[in-house]
Coordinates of C-alpha atoms in Angstrom, one line a residue:
M1 CA 16.0 25.1 6.4
K2 CA 14.6 21.8 7.9
D3 CA 11.0 22.9 7.1
M4 CA 12.0 23.8 3.6
A5 CA 13.4 20.3 3.0
F6 CA 10.2 18.7 4.4
D7 CA 7.9 21.0 2.4
H8 CA 9.7 20.7 -0.9
A9 CA 10.8 17.1 -0.8
P10 CA 10.3 15.3 -4.2
V11 CA 8.3 12.6 -2.4
G12 CA 5.1 12.8 -0.4
L13 CA 5.9 13.0 3.4
A14 CA 3.6 12.8 6.3
V15 CA 4.0 12.9 10.1
L16 CA 1.5 10.4 11.5
E17 CA 0.4 9.9 15.1
N18 CA -1.6 6.8 15.7
R19 CA -2.2 6.7 11.9
I20 CA -3.7 10.2 11.9
I21 CA -2.1 12.8 9.7
R22 CA -0.6 15.6 11.8
Q23 CA 1.5 17.3 9.0
C24 CA 2.2 16.6 5.4
N25 CA 4.2 18.3 2.6
R26 CA 3.2 19.7 -0.7
Q27 CA 4.0 16.5 -2.6
F28 CA 1.8 14.4 -0.3
A29 CA -1.0 16.9 -1.0
A30 CA -0.3 16.8 -4.8
I31 CA -0.5 13.0 -4.8
F32 CA -3.7 12.7 -2.8
G33 CA -5.3 16.0 -3.8
G34 CA -5.8 19.3 -2.1
A35 CA -3.5 21.5 0.0
P36 CA -1.2 20.4 2.9
E37 CA -3.2 22.3 5.5
E38 CA -6.3 20.4 4.7
Y39 CA -4.8 17.1 6.0
A40 CA -4.1 17.9 9.6
G41 CA -6.2 15.6 11.9
I42 CA -7.4 13.3 9.0
P43 CA -7.1 9.6 9.6
L44 CA -5.0 7.8 7.0
A45 CA -7.8 5.3 6.7
H46 CA -9.6 7.7 4.3
Y47 CA -6.9 7.0 1.7
Y48 CA -7.2 3.2 1.6
P49 CA -9.5 1.4 -0.9
S50 CA -11.3 -0.2 2.0
I51 CA -11.3 -0.4 5.8
E52 CA -10.3 -4.0 5.5
D53 CA -7.1 -2.9 3.6
Y54 CA -6.4 -0.4 6.3
R55 CA -6.8 -3.0 9.0
R56 CA -4.8 -5.7 7.3
I57 CA -1.9 -3.5 6.2
G58 CA -1.9 -1.9 9.6
E59 CA -1.5 -5.3 11.4
R60 CA 1.3 -6.3 9.0
S61 CA 3.1 -3.0 9.3
L62 CA 2.8 -2.9 13.1
K63 CA 4.2 -6.4 13.4
A64 CA 7.3 -5.4 11.2
M65 CA 7.8 -2.1 13.0
R66 CA 7.8 -3.8 16.4
V67 CA 10.9 -5.7 15.2
T68 CA 12.7 -3.1 13.0
G69 CA 11.1 0.2 13.6
T70 CA 10.5 0.5 9.8
Y71 CA 8.0 -0.7 7.2
H72 CA 7.7 -0.5 3.4
D73 CA 5.5 -1.9 0.7
E74 CA 3.7 -1.1 -2.5
R75 CA -0.1 -1.0 -2.3
V76 CA -3.2 0.5 -3.8
M77 CA -4.3 3.7 -2.2
K78 CA -7.2 6.1 -2.8
R79 CA -7.0 9.8 -3.7
R80 CA -9.5 12.3 -2.2
D81 CA -11.5 12.1 -5.4
G82 CA -11.9 8.3 -5.0
D83 CA -9.4 7.3 -7.8
L84 CA -7.2 4.3 -6.9
F85 CA -3.5 4.3 -7.6
W86 CA -0.4 2.2 -6.8
C87 CA 1.7 3.8 -4.1
R88 CA 5.2 3.0 -2.7
V89 CA 5.0 3.5 1.1
R90 CA 7.8 3.6 3.6
G91 CA 7.6 4.4 7.3
Q92 CA 10.0 5.0 10.2
S93 CA 8.7 5.0 13.7
L94 CA 9.9 7.8 16.0
T95 CA 8.6 5.9 19.1
P96 CA 10.0 2.4 19.1
D97 CA 8.1 1.2 22.1
D98 CA 4.8 2.2 20.4
P99 CA 5.5 2.2 16.7
F100 CA 2.3 3.9 15.6
A101 CA 2.4 6.6 18.3
R102 CA 4.5 8.9 16.0
G103 CA 6.3 8.3 12.7
I104 CA 7.4 9.8 9.4
W105 CA 6.0 8.2 6.3
S106 CA 6.8 8.7 2.6
F107 CA 4.4 8.1 -0.3
A108 CA 5.4 7.8 -4.0
D109 CA 2.8 7.7 -6.7
L110 CA 3.5 4.8 -9.1
S111 CA 0.7 5.6 -11.5
D112 CA 3.1 6.2 -14.5
E113 CA 4.8 2.8 -13.9
R114 CA 1.8 0.7 -12.9
P115 CA -1.7 1.5 -14.0
I116 CA -4.7 0.3 -12.0
V117 CA -6.6 -2.7 -13.1
E118 CA -9.9 -3.2 -11.3
L119 CA -9.5 -5.9 -8.8
T120 CA -11.6 -7.4 -6.0
Q121 CA -10.3 -7.2 -2.4
R122 CA -9.4 -10.9 -2.6
E123 CA -7.7 -10.5 -6.0
R124 CA -5.6 -7.6 -4.5
E125 CA -4.6 -9.8 -1.6
V126 CA -3.6 -12.7 -3.9
A127 CA -1.7 -10.3 -6.2
I128 CA 0.3 -8.8 -3.3
L129 CA 1.2 -12.2 -1.8
T130 CA 2.1 -13.5 -5.3
C131 CA 4.5 -10.6 -5.8
R132 CA 6.1 -11.5 -2.4
G133 CA 6.9 -14.9 -3.9
L134 CA 4.5 -17.0 -2.0
T135 CA 3.2 -20.2 -3.5
S136 CA -0.5 -20.9 -4.0
K137 CA -0.4 -23.2 -0.9
E138 CA 1.3 -20.5 1.2
I139 CA -1.2 -17.9 0.0
G140 CA -4.0 -20.3 0.9
L141 CA -2.7 -20.7 4.4
E142 CA -2.3 -17.0 4.9
L143 CA -5.8 -16.1 3.5
H144 CA -7.5 -19.3 4.9
L145 CA -8.3 -20.5 1.3
S146 CA -7.6 -23.8 -0.4
Y147 CA -4.7 -23.6 -2.8
R148 CA -7.1 -24.5 -5.6
T149 CA -9.1 -21.4 -4.9
V150 CA -5.9 -19.3 -4.9
E151 CA -5.2 -20.8 -8.4
V152 CA -8.6 -19.6 -9.5
Y153 CA -7.8 -16.1 -8.4
R154 CA -4.4 -16.3 -10.1
A155 CA -6.1 -17.4 -13.3
R156 CA -8.3 -14.3 -13.1
L157 CA -5.3 -12.1 -12.5
L158 CA -3.5 -13.6 -15.5
E159 CA -6.5 -12.8 -17.6
K160 CA -7.0 -9.3 -16.3
F161 CA -3.4 -8.4 -16.8
Q162 CA -3.2 -10.2 -20.1
A163 CA -0.2 -12.3 -18.9
R164 CA 0.5 -15.8 -20.3
K165 CA 2.4 -17.1 -17.2
L166 CA 3.0 -16.4 -13.6
A167 CA 6.4 -14.7 -14.1
E168 CA 4.9 -12.3 -16.6
L169 CA 2.0 -11.6 -14.2
V170 CA 4.5 -10.8 -11.4
A171 CA 6.5 -8.5 -13.7
K172 CA 3.3 -6.6 -14.6
L173 CA 2.1 -6.4 -11.0
S174 CA 5.5 -5.1 -9.8
G175 CA 5.8 -2.6 -12.6
M176 CA 8.9 -4.2 -14.0
P177 CA 9.6 -3.6 -17.7
L178 CA 8.9 -6.7 -19.9

């Protein structure tokens, strides 16, 4: 019964050990492409847009999991065929003393709600931090940029998402109806 719930869950589920997929369900395989049995032993790094994204998000999630044992965010991920898509990710560590040693993670494809707009790595970082409510100065401190440079990135994002003001940009980035 327990295996049936895992296998047929309406959300993608994966058991990870040190960020390597040990087991996943049918929905995970449908989201990323292929069959569940093809994922055992594959590093999750393969499904990030870049190794930098994998490293940065890993550092942030590990920091949070050391405190709460859980982590969640919305991020761009990569399917097996290379297509990028927005994904809601939630994780629960099963080993609190070593959060990445073993955990269960869920993945929800947000493609229908939030289409992909081609962004540079830095634009993605600025977009994510903007959605978290950080000011240009706070983003600049986090990314080691001047706040004016952050404003340039925000202006590019406004143009790419055809938004007239920051609130509209945040709504579009977060997939909220306008």
